[in-house]
PDB file of C-alpha atoms in Angstrom:
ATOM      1  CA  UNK P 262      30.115 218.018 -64.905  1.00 39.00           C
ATOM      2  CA  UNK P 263      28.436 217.434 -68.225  1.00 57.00           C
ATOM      3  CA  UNK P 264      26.782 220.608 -69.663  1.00 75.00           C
ATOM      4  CA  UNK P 265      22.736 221.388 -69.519  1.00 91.00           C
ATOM      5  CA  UNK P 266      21.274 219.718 -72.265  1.00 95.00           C
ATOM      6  CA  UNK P 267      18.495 222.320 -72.653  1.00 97.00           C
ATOM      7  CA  UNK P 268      20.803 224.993 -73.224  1.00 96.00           C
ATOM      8  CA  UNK P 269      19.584 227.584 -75.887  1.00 96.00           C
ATOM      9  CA  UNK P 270      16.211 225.145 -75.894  1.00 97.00           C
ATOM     10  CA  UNK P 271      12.484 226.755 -75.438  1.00 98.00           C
ATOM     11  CA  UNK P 272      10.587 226.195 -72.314  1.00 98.00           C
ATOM     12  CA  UNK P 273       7.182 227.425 -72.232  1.00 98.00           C
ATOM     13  CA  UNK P 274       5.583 228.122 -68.610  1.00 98.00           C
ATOM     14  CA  UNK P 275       2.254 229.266 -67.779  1.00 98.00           C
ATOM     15  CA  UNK P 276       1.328 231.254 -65.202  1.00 96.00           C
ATOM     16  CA  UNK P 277       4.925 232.712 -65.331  1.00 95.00           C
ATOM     17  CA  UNK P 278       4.416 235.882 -63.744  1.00 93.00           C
ATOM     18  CA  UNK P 279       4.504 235.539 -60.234  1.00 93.00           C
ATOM     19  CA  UNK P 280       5.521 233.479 -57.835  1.00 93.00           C
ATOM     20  CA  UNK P 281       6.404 229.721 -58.524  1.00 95.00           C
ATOM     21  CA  UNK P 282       5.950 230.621 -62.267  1.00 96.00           C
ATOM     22  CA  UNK P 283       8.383 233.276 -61.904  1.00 96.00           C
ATOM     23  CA  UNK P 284      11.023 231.700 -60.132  1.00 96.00           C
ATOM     24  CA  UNK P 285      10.965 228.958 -62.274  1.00 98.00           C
ATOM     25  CA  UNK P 286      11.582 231.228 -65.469  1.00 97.00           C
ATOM     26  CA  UNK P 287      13.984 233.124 -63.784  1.00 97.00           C
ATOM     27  CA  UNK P 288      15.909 230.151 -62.765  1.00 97.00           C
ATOM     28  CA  UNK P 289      15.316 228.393 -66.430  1.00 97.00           C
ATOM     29  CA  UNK P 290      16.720 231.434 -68.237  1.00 97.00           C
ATOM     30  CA  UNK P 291      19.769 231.596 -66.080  1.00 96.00           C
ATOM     31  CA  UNK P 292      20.471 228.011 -67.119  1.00 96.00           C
ATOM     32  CA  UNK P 293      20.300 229.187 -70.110  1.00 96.00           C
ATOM     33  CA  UNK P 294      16.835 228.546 -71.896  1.00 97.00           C
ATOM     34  CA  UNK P 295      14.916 230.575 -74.056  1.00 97.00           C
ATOM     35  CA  UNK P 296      11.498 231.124 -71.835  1.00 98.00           C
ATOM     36  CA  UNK P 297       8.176 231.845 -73.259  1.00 98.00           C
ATOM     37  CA  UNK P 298       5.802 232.786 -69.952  1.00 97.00           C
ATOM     38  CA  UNK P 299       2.524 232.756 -70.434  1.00 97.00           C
ATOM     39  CA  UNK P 300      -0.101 234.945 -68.382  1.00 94.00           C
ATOM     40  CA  UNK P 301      -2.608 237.399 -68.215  1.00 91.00           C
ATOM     41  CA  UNK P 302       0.063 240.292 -67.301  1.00 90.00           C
ATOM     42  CA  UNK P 303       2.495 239.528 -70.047  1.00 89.00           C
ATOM     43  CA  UNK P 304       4.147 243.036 -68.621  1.00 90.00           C
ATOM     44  CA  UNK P 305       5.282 241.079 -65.106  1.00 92.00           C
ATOM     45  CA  UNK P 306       7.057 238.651 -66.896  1.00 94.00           C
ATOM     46  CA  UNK P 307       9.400 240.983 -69.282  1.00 92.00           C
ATOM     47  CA  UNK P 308      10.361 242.757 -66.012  1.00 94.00           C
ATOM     48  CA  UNK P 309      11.517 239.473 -64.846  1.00 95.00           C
ATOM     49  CA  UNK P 310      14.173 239.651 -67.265  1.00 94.00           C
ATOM     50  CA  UNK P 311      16.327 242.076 -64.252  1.00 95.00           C
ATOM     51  CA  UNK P 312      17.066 239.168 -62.259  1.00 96.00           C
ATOM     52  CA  UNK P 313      18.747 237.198 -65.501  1.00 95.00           C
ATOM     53  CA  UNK P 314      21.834 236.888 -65.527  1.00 93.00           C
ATOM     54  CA  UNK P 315      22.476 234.055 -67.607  1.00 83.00           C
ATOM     55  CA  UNK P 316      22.634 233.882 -71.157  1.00 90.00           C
ATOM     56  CA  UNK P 317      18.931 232.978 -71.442  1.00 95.00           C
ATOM     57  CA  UNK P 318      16.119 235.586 -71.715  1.00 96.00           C
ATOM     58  CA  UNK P 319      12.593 235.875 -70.735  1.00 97.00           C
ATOM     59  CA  UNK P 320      10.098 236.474 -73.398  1.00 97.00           C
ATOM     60  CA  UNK P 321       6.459 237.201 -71.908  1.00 96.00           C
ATOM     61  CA  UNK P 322       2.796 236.417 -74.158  1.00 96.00           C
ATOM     62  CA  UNK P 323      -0.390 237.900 -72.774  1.00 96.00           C
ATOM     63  CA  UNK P 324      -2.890 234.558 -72.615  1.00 96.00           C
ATOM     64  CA  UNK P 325      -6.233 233.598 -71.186  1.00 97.00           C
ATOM     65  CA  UNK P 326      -5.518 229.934 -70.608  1.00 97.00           C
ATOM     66  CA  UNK P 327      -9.462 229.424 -69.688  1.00 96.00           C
ATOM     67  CA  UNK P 328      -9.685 231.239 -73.526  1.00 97.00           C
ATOM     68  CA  UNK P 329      -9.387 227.880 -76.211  1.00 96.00           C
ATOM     69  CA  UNK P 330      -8.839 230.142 -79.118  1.00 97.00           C
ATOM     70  CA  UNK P 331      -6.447 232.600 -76.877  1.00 97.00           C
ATOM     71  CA  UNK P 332      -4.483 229.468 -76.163  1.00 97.00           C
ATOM     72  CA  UNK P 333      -4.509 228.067 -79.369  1.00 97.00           C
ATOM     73  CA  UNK P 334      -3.106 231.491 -80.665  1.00 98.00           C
ATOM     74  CA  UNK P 335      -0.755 231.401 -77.723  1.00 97.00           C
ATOM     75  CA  UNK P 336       1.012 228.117 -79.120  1.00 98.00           C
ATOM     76  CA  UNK P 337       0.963 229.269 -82.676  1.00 97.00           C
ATOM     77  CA  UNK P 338       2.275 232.633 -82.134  1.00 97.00           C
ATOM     78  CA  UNK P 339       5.047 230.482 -80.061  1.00 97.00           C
ATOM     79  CA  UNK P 340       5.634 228.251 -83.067  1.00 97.00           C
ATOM     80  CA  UNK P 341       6.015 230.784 -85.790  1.00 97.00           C
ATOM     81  CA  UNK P 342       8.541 232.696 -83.612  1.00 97.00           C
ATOM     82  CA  UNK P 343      10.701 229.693 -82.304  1.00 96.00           C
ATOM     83  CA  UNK P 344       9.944 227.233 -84.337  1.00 95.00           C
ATOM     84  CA  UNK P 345      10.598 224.511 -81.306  1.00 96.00           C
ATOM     85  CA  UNK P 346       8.990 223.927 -78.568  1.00 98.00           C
ATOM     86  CA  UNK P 347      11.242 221.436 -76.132  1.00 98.00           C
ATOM     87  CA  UNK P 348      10.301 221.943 -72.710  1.00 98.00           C
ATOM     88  CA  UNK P 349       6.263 222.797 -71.614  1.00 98.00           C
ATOM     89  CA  UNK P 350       5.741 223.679 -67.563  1.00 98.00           C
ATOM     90  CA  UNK P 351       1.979 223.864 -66.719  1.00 98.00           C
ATOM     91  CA  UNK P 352       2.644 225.452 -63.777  1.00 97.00           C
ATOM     92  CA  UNK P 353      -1.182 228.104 -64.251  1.00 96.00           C
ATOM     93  CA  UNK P 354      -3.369 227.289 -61.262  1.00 94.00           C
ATOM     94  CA  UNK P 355      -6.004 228.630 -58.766  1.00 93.00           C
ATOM     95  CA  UNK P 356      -6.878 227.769 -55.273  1.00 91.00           C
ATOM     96  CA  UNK P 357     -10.121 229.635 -53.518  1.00 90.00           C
ATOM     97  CA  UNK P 358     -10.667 228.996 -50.030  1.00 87.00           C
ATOM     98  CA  UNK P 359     -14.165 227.943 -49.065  1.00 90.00           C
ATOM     99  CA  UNK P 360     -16.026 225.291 -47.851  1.00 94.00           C
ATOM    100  CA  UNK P 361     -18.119 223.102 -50.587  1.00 96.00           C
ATOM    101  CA  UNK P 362     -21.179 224.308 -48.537  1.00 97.00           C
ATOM    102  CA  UNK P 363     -20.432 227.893 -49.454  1.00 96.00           C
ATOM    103  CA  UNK P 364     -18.855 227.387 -52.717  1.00 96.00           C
ATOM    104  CA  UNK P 365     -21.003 229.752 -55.757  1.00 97.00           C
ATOM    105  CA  UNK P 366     -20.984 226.725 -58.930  1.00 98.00           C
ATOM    106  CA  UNK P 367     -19.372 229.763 -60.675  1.00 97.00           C
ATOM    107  CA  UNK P 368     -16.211 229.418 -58.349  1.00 97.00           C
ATOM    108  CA  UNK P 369     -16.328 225.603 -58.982  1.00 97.00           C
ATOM    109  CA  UNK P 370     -16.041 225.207 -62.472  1.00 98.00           C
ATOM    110  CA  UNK P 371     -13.600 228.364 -62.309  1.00 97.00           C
ATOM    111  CA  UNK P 372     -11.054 225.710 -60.898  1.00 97.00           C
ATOM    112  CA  UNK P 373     -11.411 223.333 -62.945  1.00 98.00           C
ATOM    113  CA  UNK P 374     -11.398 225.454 -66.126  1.00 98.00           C
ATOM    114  CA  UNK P 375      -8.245 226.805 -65.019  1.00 97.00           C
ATOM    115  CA  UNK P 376      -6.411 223.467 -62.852  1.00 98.00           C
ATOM    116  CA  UNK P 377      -7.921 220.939 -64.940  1.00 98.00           C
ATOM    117  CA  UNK P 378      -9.139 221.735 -68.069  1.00 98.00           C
ATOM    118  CA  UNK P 379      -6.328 224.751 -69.248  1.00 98.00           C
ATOM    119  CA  UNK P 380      -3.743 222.350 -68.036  1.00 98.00           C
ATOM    120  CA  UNK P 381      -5.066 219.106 -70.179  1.00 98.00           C
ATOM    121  CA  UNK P 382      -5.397 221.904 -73.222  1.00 98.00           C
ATOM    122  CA  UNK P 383      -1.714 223.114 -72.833  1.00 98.00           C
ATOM    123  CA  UNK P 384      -0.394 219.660 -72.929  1.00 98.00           C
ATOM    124  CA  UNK P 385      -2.610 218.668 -76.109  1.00 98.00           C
ATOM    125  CA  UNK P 386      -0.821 221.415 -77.994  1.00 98.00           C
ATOM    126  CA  UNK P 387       2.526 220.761 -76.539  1.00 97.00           C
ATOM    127  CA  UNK P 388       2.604 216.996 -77.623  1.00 97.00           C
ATOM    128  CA  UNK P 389       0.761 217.721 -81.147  1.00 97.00           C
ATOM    129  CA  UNK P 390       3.647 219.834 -81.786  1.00 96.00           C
ATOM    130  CA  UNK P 391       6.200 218.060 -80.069  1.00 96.00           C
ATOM    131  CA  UNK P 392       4.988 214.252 -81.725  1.00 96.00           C
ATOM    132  CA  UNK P 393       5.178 216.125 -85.222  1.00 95.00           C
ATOM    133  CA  UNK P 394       8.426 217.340 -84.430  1.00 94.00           C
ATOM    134  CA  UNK P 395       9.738 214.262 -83.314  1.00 94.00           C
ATOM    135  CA  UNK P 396      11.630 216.147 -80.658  1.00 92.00           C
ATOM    136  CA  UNK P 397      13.122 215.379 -77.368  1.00 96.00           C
ATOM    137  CA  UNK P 398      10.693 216.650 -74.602  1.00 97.00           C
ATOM    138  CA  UNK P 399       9.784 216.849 -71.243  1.00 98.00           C
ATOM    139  CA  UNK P 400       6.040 218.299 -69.980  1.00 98.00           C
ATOM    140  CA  UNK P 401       6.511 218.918 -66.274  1.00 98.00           C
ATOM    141  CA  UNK P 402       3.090 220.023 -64.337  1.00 98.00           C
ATOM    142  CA  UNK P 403       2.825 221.383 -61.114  1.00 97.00           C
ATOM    143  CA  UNK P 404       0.670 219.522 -58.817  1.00 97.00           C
ATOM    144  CA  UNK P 405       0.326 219.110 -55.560  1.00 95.00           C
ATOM    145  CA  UNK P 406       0.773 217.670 -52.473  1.00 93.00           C
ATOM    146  CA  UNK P 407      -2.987 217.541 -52.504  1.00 93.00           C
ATOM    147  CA  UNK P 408      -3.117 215.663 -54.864  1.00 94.00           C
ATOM    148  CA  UNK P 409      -1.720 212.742 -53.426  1.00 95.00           C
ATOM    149  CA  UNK P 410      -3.398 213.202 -49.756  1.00 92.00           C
ATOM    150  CA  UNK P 411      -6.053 215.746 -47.984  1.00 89.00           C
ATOM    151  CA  UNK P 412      -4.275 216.230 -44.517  1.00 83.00           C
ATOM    152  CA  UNK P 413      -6.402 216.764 -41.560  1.00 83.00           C
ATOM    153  CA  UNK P 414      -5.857 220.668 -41.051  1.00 78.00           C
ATOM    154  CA  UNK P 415      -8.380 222.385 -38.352  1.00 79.00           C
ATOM    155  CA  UNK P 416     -10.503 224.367 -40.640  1.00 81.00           C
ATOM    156  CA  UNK P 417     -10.470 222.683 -43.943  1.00 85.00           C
ATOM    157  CA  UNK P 418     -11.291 225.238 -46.130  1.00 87.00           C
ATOM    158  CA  UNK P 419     -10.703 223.425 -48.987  1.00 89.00           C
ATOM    159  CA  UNK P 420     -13.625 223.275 -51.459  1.00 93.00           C
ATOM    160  CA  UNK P 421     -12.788 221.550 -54.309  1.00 96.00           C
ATOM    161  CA  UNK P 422      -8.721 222.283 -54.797  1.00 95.00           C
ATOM    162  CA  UNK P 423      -7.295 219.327 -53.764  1.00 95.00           C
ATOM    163  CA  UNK P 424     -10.081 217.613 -56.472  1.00 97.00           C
ATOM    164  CA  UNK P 425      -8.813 219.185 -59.039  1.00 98.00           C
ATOM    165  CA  UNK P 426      -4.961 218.032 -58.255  1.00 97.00           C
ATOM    166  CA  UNK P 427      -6.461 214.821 -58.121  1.00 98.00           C
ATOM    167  CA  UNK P 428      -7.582 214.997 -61.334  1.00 98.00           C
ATOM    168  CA  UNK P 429      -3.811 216.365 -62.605  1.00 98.00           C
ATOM    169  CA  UNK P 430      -2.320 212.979 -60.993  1.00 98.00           C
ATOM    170  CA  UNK P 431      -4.766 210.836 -63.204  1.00 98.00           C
ATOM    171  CA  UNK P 432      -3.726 213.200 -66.288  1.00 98.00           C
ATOM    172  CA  UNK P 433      -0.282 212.649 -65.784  1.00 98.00           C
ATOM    173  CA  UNK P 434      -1.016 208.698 -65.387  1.00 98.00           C
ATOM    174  CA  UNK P 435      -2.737 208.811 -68.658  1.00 98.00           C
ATOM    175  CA  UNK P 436      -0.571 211.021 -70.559  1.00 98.00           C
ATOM    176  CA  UNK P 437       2.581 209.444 -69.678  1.00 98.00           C
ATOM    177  CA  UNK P 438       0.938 206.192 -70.797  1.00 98.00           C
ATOM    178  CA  UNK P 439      -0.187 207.775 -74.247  1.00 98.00           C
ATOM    179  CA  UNK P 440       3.222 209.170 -74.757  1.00 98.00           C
ATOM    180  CA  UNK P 441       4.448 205.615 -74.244  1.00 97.00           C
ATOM    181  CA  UNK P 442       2.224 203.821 -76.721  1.00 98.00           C
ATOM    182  CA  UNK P 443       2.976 206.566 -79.340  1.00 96.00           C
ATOM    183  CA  UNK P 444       6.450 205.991 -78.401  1.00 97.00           C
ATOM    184  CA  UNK P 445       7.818 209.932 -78.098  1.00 97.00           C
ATOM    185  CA  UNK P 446      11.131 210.516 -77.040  1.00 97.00           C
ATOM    186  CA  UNK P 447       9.087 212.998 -74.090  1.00 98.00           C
ATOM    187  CA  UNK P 448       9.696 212.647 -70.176  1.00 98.00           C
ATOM    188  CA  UNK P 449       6.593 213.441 -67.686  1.00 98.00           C
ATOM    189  CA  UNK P 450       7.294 215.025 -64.125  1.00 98.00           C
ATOM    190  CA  UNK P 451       4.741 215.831 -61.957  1.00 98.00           C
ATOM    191  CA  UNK P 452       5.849 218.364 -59.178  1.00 98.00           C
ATOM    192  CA  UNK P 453       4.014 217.954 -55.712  1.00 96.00           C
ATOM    193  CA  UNK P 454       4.673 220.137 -53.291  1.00 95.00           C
ATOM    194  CA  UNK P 455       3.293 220.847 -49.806  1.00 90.00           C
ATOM    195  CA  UNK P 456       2.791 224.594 -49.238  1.00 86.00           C
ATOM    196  CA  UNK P 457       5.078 228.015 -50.358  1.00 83.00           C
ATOM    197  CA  UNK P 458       5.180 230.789 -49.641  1.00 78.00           C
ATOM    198  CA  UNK P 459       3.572 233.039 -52.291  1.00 70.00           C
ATOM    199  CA  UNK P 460       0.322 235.112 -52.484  1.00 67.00           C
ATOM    200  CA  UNK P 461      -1.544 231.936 -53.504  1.00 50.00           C
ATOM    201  CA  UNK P 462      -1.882 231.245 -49.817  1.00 57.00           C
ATOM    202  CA  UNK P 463      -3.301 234.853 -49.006  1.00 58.00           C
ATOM    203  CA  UNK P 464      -6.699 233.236 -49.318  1.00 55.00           C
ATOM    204  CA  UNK P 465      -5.767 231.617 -46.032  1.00 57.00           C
ATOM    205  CA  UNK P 466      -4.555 234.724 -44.334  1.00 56.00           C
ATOM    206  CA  UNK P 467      -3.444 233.939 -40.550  1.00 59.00           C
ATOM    207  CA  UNK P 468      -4.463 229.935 -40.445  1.00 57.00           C
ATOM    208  CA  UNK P 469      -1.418 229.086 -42.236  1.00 57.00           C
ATOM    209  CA  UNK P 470       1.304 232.110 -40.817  1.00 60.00           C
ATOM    210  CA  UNK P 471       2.835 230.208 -38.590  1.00 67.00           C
ATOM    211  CA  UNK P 472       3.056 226.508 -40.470  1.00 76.00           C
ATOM    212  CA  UNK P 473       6.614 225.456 -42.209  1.00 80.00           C
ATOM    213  CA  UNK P 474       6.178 226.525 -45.987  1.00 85.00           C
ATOM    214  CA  UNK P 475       8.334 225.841 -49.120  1.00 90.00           C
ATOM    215  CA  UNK P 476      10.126 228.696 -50.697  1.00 93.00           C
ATOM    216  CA  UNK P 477       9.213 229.545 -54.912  1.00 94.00           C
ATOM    217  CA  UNK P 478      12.853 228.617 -55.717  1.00 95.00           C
ATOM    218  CA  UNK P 479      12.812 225.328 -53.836  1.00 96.00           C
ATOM    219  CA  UNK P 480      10.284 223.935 -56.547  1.00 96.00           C
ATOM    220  CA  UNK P 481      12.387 226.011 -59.564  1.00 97.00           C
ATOM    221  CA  UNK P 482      15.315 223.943 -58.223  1.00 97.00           C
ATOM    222  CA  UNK P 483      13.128 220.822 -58.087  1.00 97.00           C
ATOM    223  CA  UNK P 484      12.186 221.344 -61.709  1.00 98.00           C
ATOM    224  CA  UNK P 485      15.952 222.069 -62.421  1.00 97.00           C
ATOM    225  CA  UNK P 486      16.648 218.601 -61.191  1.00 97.00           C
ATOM    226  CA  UNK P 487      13.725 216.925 -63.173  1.00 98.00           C
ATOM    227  CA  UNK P 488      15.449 218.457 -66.310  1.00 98.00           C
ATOM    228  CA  UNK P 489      18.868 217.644 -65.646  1.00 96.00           C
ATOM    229  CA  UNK P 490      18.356 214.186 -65.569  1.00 96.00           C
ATOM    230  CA  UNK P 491      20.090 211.681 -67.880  1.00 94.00           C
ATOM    231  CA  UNK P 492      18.779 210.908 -71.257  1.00 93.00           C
ATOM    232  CA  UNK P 493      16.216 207.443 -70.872  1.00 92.00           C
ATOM    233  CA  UNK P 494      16.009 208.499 -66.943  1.00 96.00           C
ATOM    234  CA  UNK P 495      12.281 209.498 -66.320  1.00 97.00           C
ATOM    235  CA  UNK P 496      11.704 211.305 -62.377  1.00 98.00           C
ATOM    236  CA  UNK P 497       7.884 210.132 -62.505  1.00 98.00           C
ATOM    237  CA  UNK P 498       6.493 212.196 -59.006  1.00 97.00           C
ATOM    238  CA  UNK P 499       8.476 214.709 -56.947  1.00 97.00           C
ATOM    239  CA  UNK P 500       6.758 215.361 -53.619  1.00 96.00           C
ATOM    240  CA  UNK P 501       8.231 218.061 -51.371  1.00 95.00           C
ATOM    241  CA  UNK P 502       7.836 219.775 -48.238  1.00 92.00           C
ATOM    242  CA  UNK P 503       9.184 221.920 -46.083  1.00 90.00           C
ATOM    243  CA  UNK P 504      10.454 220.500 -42.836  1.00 87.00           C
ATOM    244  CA  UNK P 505       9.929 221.733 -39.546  1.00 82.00           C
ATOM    245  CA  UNK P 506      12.261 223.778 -37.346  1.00 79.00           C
ATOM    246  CA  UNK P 507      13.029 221.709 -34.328  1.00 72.00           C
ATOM    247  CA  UNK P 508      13.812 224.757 -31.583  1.00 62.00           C
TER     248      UNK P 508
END
């Protein structure tokens, strides 16, 4: 079997301190990588280091990804002590559950800032660094199954979530086009999946205990697979779900 090619290479991932952030590092470091986790509780993803076992680490950065200059410093601080960045996961997201008709303005642009806008910033300073570089990349953001379709659910408490993964399936579209015309050696996966199962859905409480959901290292594994790809073979949308138990 040929050997990882992003062995000993940085991967930074936001929102890297719990759940599909988390796994994702974990699972990244024990293939190998050097991971740089960004979040605001920089302490929960050192103490992710326990569950490596590989001959990567974990190295965690406190950062306010709705903060320009905190980000800004974020990548620089990066930079300066790695020199390289190879692999960028925007993985940082919110989801509040409301209906538009309740939804505060404050909560509204709250999701975007964080789905939307933090995500576009992330992968302006990953591909300014990586186009100067000249390096071999891949950006892989985690979407949504949302942001593909709105299923019909029975209370759809969905405000304006799945708008903002709509939004991160245009800003793939475009940015994989830009990367294109400026012709970087730099793959772009988007990662939809339907739901997991990690605090993000306690918003929901009980309407969604008894549906099928994804587990965090089912998408880690799917982001494994992006990466392991061959050179010059780009895996453009991955859409998973988790099937239901036939009794």
């Amino acid at each position: 079997m040929e050997s990882f090619y992003w062995r000993n290479k940085v991967v930074v991932v936001t929102g890297a301190s719990v759940g599909i952030g988390a796994s994702t590092a974990v699972t990244l470091a024990n293939a190998g990588m050097v991971v740089v986790g960004l979040a605001r509780r920089a302490e929960l993803i050192e103490s992710l280091n326990a569950q490596v076992n590989g001959e990567g680490k974990i190295v965690g950065r406190q950062c306010d990804l709705c903060n320009d200059e905190d980000l800004k410093s974020a990548f620089s601080w990066i930079l300066e002590r790695f020199q390289c960045i190879h692999v960028l996961i925007c993985n940082a997201g919110i989801l509040k559950a409301n209906f538009l008709k309740e939804s505060p303005t404050k909560d509204i642009k709250e999701l975007f800032d964080t789905n939307v806008v933090a995500t576009a910033s992330c992968l302006r300073e990953a591909l300014k660094h990586m186009a100067e570089s000249k390096v071999r990349g891949h950006i892989i953001v985690m979407n949504s199954v949302l942001g593909h379709r709105i299923p019909e659910v029975p209370v759809p408490l969905f405000s304006v979530y799945p708008a903002t993964k709509h939004a991160i399936t245009a800003l793939c579209q475009t940015v994989r086009q830009e990367i294109h015309f400026l012709k970087l050696n730099i793959k772009l996966t988007s990662i939809c999946p339907g739901m997991v199962d990690t605090d993000f859905l306690n918003v929901y409480s009980q309407a969604v205990a008894e549906l099928p959901k994804l587990q965090p290292l089912d998408v880690a594994k799917a982001v494994l697979y992006a990466l392991n790809t061959p050179d010059g073979v780009q895996v453009e949308d991955i859409i998973l779900q988790q099937m239901r138990k036939n009794n």
